[in-house]
mmCIF file of C-alpha atoms in Angstrom:
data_model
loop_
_atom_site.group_PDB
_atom_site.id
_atom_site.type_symbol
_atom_site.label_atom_id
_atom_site.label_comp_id
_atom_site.label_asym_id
_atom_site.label_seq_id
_atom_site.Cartn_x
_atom_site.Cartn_y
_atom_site.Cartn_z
ATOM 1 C CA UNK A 8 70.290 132.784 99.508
ATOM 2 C CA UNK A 9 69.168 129.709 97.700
ATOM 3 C CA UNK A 10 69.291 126.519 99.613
ATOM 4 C CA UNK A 11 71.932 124.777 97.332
ATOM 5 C CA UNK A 12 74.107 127.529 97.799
ATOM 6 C CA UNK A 13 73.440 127.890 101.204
ATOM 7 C CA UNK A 14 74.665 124.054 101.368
ATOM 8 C CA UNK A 15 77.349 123.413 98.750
ATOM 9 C CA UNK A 16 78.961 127.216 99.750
ATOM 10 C CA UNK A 17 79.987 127.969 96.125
ATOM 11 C CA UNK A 18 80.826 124.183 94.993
ATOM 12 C CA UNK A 19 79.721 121.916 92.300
ATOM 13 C CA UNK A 20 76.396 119.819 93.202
ATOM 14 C CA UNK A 21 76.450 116.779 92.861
ATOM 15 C CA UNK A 22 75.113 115.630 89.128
ATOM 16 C CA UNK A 23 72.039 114.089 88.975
ATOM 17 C CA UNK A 24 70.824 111.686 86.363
ATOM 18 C CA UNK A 25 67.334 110.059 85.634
ATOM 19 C CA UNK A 26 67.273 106.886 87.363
ATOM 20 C CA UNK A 27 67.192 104.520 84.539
ATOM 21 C CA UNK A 28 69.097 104.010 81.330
ATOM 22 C CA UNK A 29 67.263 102.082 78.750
ATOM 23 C CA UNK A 30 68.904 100.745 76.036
ATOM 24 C CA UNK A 31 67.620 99.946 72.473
ATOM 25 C CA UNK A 32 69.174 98.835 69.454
ATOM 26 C CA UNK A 33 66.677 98.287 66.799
ATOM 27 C CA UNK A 34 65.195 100.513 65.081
ATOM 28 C CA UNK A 35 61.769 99.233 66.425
ATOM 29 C CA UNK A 36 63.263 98.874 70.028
ATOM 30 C CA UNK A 37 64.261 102.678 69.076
ATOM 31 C CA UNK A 38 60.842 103.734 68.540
ATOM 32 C CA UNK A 39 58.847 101.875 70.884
ATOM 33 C CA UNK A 40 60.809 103.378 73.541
ATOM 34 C CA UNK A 41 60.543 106.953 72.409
ATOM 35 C CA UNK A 42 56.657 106.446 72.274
ATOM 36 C CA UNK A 43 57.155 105.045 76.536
ATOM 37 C CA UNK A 44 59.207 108.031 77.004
ATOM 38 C CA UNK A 45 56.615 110.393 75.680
ATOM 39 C CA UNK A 46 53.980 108.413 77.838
ATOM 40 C CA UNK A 47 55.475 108.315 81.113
ATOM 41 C CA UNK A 48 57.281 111.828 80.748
ATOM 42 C CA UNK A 49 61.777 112.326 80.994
ATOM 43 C CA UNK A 50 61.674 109.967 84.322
ATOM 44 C CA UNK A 51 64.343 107.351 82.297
ATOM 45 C CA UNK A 52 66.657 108.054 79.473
ATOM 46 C CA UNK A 53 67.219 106.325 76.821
ATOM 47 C CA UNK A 54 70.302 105.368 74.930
ATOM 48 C CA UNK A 55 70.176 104.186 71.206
ATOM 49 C CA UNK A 56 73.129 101.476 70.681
ATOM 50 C CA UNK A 57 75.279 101.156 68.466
ATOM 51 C CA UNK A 58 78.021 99.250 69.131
ATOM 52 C CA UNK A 59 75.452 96.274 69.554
ATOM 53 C CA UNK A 60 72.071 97.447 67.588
ATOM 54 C CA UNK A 61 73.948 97.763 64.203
ATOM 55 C CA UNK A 62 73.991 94.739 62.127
ATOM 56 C CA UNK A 63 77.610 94.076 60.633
ATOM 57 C CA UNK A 64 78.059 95.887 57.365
ATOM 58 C CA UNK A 65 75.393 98.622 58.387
ATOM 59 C CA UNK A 66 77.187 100.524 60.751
ATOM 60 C CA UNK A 67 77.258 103.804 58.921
ATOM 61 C CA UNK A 68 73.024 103.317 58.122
ATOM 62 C CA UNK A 69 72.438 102.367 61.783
ATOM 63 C CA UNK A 70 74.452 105.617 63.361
ATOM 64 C CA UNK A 71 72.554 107.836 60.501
ATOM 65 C CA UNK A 72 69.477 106.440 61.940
ATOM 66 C CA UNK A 73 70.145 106.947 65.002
ATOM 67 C CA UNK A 74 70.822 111.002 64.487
ATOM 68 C CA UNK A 75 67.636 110.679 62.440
ATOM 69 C CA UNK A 76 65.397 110.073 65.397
ATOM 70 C CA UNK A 77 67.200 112.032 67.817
ATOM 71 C CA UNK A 78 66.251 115.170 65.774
ATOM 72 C CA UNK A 79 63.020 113.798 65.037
ATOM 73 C CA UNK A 80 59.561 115.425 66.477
ATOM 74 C CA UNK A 81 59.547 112.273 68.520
ATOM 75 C CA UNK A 82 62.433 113.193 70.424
ATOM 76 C CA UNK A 83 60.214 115.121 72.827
ATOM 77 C CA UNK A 84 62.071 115.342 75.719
ATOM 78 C CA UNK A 85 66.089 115.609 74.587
ATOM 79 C CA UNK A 86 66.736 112.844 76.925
ATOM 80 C CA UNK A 87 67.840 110.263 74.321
ATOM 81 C CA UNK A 88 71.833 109.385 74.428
ATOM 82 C CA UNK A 89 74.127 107.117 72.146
ATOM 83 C CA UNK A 90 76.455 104.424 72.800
ATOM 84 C CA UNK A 91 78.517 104.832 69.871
ATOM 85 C CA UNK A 92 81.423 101.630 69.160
ATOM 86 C CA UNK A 93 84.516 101.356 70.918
ATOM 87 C CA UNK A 94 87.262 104.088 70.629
ATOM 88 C CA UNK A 95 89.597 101.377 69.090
ATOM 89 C CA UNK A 96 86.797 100.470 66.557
ATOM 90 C CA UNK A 97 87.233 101.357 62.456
ATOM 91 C CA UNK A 98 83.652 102.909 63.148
ATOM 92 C CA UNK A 99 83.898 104.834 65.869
ATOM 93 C CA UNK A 100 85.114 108.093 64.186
ATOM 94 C CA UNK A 101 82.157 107.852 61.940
ATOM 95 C CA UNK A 102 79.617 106.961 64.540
ATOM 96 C CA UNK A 103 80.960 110.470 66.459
ATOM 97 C CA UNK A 104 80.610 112.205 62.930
ATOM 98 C CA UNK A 105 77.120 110.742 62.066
ATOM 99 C CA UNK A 106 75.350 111.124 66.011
ATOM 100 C CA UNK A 107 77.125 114.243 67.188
ATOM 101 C CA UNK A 108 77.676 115.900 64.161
ATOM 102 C CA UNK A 109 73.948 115.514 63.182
ATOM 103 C CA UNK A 110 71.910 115.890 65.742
ATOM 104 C CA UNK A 111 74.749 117.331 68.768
ATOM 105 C CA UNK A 112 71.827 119.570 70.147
ATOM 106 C CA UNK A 113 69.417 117.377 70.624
ATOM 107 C CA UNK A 114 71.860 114.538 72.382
ATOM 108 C CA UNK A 115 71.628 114.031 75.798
ATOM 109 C CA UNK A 116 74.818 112.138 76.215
ATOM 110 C CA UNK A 117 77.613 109.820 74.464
ATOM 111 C CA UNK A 118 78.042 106.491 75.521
ATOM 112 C CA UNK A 119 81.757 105.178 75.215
ATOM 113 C CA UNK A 120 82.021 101.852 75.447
ATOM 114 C CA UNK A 121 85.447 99.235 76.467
ATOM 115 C CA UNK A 122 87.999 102.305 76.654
ATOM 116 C CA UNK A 123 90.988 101.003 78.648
ATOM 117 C CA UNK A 124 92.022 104.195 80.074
ATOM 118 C CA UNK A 125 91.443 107.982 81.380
ATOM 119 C CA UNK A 126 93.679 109.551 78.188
ATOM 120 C CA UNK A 127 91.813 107.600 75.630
ATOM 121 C CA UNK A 128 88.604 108.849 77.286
ATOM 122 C CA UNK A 129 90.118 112.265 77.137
ATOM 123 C CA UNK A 130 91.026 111.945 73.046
ATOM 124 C CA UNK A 131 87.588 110.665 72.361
ATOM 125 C CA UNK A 132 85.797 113.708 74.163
ATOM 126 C CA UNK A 133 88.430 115.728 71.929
ATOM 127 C CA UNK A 134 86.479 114.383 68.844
ATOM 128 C CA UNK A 135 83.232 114.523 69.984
ATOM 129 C CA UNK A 136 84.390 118.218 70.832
ATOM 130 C CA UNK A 137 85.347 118.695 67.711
ATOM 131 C CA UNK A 138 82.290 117.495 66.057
ATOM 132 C CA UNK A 139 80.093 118.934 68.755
ATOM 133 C CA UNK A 140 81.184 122.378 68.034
ATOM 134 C CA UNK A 141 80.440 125.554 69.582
ATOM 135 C CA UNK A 142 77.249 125.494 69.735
ATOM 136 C CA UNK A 143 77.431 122.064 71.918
ATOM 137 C CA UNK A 144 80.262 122.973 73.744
ATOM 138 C CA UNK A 145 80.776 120.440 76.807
ATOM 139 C CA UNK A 146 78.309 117.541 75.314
ATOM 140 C CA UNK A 147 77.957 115.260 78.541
ATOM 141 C CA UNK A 148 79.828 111.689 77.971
ATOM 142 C CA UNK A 149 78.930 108.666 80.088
ATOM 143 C CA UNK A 150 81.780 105.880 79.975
ATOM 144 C CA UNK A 151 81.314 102.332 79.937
ATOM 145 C CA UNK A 152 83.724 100.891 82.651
ATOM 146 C CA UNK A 153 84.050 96.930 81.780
ATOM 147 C CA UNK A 154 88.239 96.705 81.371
ATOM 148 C CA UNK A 155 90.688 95.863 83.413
ATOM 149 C CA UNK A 156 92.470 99.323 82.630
ATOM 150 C CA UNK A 157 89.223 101.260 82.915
ATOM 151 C CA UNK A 158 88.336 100.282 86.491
ATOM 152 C CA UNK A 159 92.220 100.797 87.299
ATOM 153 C CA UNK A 160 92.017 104.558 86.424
ATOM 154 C CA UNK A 161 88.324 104.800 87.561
ATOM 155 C CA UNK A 162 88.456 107.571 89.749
ATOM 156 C CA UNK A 163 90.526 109.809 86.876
ATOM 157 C CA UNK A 164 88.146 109.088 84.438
ATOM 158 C CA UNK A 165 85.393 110.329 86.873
ATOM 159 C CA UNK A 166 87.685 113.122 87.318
ATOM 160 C CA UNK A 167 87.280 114.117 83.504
ATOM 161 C CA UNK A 168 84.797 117.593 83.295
ATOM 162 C CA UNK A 169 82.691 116.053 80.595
ATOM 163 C CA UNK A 170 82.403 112.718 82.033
ATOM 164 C CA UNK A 171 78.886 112.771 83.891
ATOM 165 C CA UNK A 172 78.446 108.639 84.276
ATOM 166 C CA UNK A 173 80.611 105.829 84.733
ATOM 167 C CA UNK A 174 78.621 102.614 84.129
ATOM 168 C CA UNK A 175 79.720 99.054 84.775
ATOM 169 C CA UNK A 176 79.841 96.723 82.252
ATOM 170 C CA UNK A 177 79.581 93.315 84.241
ATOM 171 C CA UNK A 178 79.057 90.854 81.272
ATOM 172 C CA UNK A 179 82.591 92.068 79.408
ATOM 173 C CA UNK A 180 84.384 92.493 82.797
ATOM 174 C CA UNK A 181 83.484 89.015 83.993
ATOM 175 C CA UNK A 182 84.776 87.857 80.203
ATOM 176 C CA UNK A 183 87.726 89.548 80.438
ATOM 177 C CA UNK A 184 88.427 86.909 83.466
ATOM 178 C CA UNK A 185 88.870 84.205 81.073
ATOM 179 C CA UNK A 186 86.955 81.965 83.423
ATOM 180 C CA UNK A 187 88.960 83.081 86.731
ATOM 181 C CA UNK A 188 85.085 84.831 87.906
ATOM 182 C CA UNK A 189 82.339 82.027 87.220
ATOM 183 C CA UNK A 190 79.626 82.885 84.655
ATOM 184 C CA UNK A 191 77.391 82.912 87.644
ATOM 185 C CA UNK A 192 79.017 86.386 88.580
ATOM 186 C CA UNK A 193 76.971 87.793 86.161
ATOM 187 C CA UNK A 194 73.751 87.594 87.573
ATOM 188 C CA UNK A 195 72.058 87.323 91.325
ATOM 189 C CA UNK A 196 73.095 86.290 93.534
ATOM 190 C CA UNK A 197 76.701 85.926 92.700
ATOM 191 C CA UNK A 198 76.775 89.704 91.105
ATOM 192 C CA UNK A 199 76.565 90.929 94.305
ATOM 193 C CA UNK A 200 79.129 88.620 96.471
ATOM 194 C CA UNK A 201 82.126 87.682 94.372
ATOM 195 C CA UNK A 202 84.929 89.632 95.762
ATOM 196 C CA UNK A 203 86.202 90.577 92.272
ATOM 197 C CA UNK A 204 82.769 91.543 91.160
ATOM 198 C CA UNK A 205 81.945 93.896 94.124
ATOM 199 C CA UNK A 206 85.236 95.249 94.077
ATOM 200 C CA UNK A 207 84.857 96.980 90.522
ATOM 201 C CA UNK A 208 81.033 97.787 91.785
ATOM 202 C CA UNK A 209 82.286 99.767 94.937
ATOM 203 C CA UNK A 210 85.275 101.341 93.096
ATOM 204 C CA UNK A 211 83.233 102.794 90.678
ATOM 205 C CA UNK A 212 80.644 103.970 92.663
ATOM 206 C CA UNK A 213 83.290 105.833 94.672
ATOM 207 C CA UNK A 214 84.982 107.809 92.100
ATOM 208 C CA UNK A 215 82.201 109.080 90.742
ATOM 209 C CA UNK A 216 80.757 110.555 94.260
ATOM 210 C CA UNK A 217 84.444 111.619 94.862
ATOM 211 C CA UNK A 218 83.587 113.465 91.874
ATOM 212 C CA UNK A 219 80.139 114.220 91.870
ATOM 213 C CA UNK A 220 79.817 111.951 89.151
ATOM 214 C CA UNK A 221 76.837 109.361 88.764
ATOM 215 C CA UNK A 222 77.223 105.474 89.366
ATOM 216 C CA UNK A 223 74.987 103.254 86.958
ATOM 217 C CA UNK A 224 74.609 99.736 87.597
ATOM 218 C CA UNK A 225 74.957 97.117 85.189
ATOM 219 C CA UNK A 226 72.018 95.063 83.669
ATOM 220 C CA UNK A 227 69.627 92.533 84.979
ATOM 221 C CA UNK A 228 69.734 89.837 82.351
ATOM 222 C CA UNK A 229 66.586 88.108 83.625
ATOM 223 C CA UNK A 230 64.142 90.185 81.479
ATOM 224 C CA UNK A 231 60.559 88.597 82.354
ATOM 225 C CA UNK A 232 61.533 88.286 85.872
ATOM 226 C CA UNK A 233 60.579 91.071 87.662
ATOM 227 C CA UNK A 234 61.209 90.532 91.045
ATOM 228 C CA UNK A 235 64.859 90.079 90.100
ATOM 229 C CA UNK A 236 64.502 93.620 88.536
ATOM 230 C CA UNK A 237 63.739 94.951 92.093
ATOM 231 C CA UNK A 238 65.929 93.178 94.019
ATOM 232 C CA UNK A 239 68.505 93.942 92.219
ATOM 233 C CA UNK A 240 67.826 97.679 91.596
ATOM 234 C CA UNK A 241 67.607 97.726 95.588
ATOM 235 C CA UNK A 242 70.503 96.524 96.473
ATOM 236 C CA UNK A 243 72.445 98.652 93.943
ATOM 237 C CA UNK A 244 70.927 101.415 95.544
ATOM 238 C CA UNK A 245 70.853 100.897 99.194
ATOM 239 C CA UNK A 246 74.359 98.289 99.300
ATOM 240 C CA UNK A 247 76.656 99.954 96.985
ATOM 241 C CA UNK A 248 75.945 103.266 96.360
ATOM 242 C CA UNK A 249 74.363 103.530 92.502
ATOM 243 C CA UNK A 250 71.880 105.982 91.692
ATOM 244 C CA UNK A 251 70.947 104.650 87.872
ATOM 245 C CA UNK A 252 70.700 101.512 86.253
ATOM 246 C CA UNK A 253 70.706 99.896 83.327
ATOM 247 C CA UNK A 254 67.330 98.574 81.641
ATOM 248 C CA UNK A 255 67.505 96.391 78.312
ATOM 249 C CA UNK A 256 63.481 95.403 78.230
ATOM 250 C CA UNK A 257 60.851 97.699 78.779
ATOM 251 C CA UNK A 258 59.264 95.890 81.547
ATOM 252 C CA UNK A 259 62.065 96.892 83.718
ATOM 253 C CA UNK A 260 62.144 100.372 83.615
ATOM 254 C CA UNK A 261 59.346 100.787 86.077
ATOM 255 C CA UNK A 262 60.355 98.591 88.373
ATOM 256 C CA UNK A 263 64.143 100.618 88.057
ATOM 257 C CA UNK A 264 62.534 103.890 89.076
ATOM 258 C CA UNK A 265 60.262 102.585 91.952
ATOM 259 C CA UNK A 266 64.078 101.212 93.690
ATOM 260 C CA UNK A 267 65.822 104.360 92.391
ATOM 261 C CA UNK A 268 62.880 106.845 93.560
ATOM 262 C CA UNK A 269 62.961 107.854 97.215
ATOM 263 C CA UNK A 270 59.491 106.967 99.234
ATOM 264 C CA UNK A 271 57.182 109.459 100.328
ATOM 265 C CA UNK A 272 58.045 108.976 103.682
ATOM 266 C CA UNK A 273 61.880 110.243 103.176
ATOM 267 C CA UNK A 274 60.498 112.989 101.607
ATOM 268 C CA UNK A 275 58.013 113.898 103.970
ATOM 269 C CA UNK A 276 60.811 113.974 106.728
ATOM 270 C CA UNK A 277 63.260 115.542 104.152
ATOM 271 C CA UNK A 278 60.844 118.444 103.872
ATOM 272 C CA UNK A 279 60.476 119.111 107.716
ATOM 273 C CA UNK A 280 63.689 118.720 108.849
ATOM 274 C CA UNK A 281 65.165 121.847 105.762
ATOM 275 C CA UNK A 282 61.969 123.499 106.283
ATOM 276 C CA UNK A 283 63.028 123.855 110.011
ATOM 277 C CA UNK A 284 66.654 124.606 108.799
ATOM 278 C CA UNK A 285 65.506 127.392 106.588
ATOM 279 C CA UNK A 286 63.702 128.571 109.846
ATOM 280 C CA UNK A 287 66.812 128.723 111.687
ATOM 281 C CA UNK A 288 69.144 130.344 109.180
ATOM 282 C CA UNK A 289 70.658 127.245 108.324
ATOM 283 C CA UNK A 290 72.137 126.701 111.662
ATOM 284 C CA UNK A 291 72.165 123.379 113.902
ATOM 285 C CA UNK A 292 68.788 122.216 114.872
ATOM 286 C CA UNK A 293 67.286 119.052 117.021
ATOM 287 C CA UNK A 294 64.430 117.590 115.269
ATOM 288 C CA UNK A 295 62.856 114.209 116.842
ATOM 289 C CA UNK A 296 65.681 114.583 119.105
ATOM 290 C CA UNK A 297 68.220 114.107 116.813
ATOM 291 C CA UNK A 298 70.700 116.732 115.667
ATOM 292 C CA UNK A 299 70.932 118.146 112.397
ATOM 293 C CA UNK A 300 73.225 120.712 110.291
ATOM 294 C CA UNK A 301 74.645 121.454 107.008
ATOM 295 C CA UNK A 302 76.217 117.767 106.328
ATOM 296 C CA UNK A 303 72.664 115.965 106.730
ATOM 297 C CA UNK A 304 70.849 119.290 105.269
ATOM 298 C CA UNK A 305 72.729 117.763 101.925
ATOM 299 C CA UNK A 306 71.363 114.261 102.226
ATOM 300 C CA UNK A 307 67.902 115.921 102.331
ATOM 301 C CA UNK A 308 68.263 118.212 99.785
ATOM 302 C CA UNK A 309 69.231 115.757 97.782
ATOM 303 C CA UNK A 310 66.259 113.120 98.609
ATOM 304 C CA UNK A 311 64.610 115.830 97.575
ATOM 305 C CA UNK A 312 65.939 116.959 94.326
ATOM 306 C CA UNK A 313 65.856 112.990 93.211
ATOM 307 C CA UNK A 314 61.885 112.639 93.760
ATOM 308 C CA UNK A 315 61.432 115.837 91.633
ATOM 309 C CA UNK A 316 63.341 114.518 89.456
ATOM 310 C CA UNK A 317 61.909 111.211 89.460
ATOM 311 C CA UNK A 318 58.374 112.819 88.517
ATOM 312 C CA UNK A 319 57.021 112.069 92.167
ATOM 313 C CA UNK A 320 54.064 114.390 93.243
ATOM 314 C CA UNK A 321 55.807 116.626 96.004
ATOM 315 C CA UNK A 322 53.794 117.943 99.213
ATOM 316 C CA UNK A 323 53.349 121.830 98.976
ATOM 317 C CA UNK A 324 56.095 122.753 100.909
ATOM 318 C CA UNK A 325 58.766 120.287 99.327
ATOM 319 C CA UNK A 326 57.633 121.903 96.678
ATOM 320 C CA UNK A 327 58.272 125.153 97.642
ATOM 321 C CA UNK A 328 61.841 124.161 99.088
ATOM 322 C CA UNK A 329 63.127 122.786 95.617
ATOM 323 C CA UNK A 330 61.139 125.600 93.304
ATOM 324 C CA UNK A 331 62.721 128.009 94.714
ATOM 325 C CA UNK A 332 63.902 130.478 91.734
ATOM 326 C CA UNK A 333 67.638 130.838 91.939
ATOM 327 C CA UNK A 334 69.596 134.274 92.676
ATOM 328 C CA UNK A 335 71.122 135.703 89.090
#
């Protein structure tokens, strides 16, 4: 039997994401970061915005632009998403007509953006359905959480089939305060100790792995500064649970995946301890003197499947653990 079935006995894996989102609004921010994409490979996604790349009045040019380059040559990868406006915006239905109904096979994703709960999620997938059509059927949507009644019904919107990604939007949560969070919330180090703050970080990041859903972190406004980059992308990793994150400058999306991307040492010792599983049928084993079995066997498996991912040159026999072909 394949490993993952072996390990997740007939369940859903766990969904896994590139480790950075890059966002770009212009239609030279576009571009640019469709030529970095091409150079460095599908190791970060990108999403063209929207709701704050169109200039007001140009709405309808902007999302026609955007479904222009997605089914462009350029494109090379199909790892480009949307953030299309708000649900509750006049040009949300035609952004969802425009991106998905243009270009629905080569989208990786729609973005939604300040929805304030799981059933207007669920009507907006309905229209992206409907636009999508059959041959799109089940287009993945990441959701923006960043309202009060979004990170209330968190763990339902998770829940939702098409919803891969929940995302925190910390600049429009700590707004939505009204001053009661200070502005210094927004950034580090306060982003990572107001109660209020961390709160919505760890609720999020447990309804999607309740749901096999991926948690992506909110932005690091400090663009030229990129030991703030790291720091932050560490801690979102290693303190609350987040396995993507946000990038708004270009200069950050290295420094994203180096956090995000598991060291060669973890996979080294990821490799021996399943290759010495697969030795033993899969059973218990002791390796260093430490005992192993199916529950850890998924932590590995999944270090694993997140440096392939990641684009990280795997030894010969992680290689040979995550290659191999699955039973039809």
């Amino acid at each position: 039997m394949h490993p993952s079935e072996v390990l997740f006995q007939g369940k859903r894996q766990p969904l896994l994401l590139p480790a950075c989102d890059h966002y770009a609004g212009s239609e030279k921010l576009m571009r640019k970061s469709m030529a970095l994409q091409q150079e460095l490979g599908p190791v970060f996604d990108i999403t063209f915005d929207c709701e704050d790349g169109a200039a007001a009045g140009s709405e309808a040019e902007h999302a026609a632009l955007v479904a222009a380059l997605l089914n462009s040559e350029d494109n090379r990868f199909n790892r480009i998403g949307a953030r299309v406006h708000e649900p509750a915006s006049p040009h949300f239905a035609n952004d969802v007509a425009a991106i998905v109904g243009g270009a629905a096979a080569r989208l990786a994703y729609v973005m939604l953006p300040k929805v304030s709960s799981a059933m207007e999620v669920a009507r907006a997938i309905d229209l992206i359905n409907q636009h999508a059509g059959p041959a799109r059927a089940e287009l993945p949507v990441h959701v923006l959480i960043e309202t009060h009644g979004a990170l209330r019904e968190a763990y339902d919107i998770a829940a939702l089939p098409q919803v891969e990604s929940l995302s925190f939007g910390i600049m429009d949560f700590v707004s939505a305060h009204y001053g009661a969070i200070p502005a210094a919330a927004m950034r580090t180090p306060g982003q990572f100790t107001h109660p209020l703050v961390v709160r919505a970080k760890l609720e999020i990041a447990a309804a999607c792995h309740a749901h096999g859903k991926v948690p992506s972190h909110n932005v690091t406004t400090d663009i030229k500064d990129s030991a703030t980059v790291a720091n932050d992308a560490q801690r979102a990793a290693a303190e609350f649970g987040f396995t993507r994150m946000w990038s708004i400058h270009p200069d950050q999306i290295k420094a994203i995946l180096k956090a995000f991307t598991p060291r060669l040492s973890e996979v080294n010792e990821a490799t021996n301890i399943l290759g010495e599983a697969m030795a033993a049928g899969w059973g218990p084993i002791a390796h260093h003197g430490r005992l192993h079995d199916r529950a850890s066997y998924r932590y590995y498996w999944t270090v694993l499947q997140r440096a392939k991912l990641a684009g990280l040159g795997l030894p010969e026999a992680a290689a040979a653990i995550v290659n191999q072909p699955e039973a039809s």
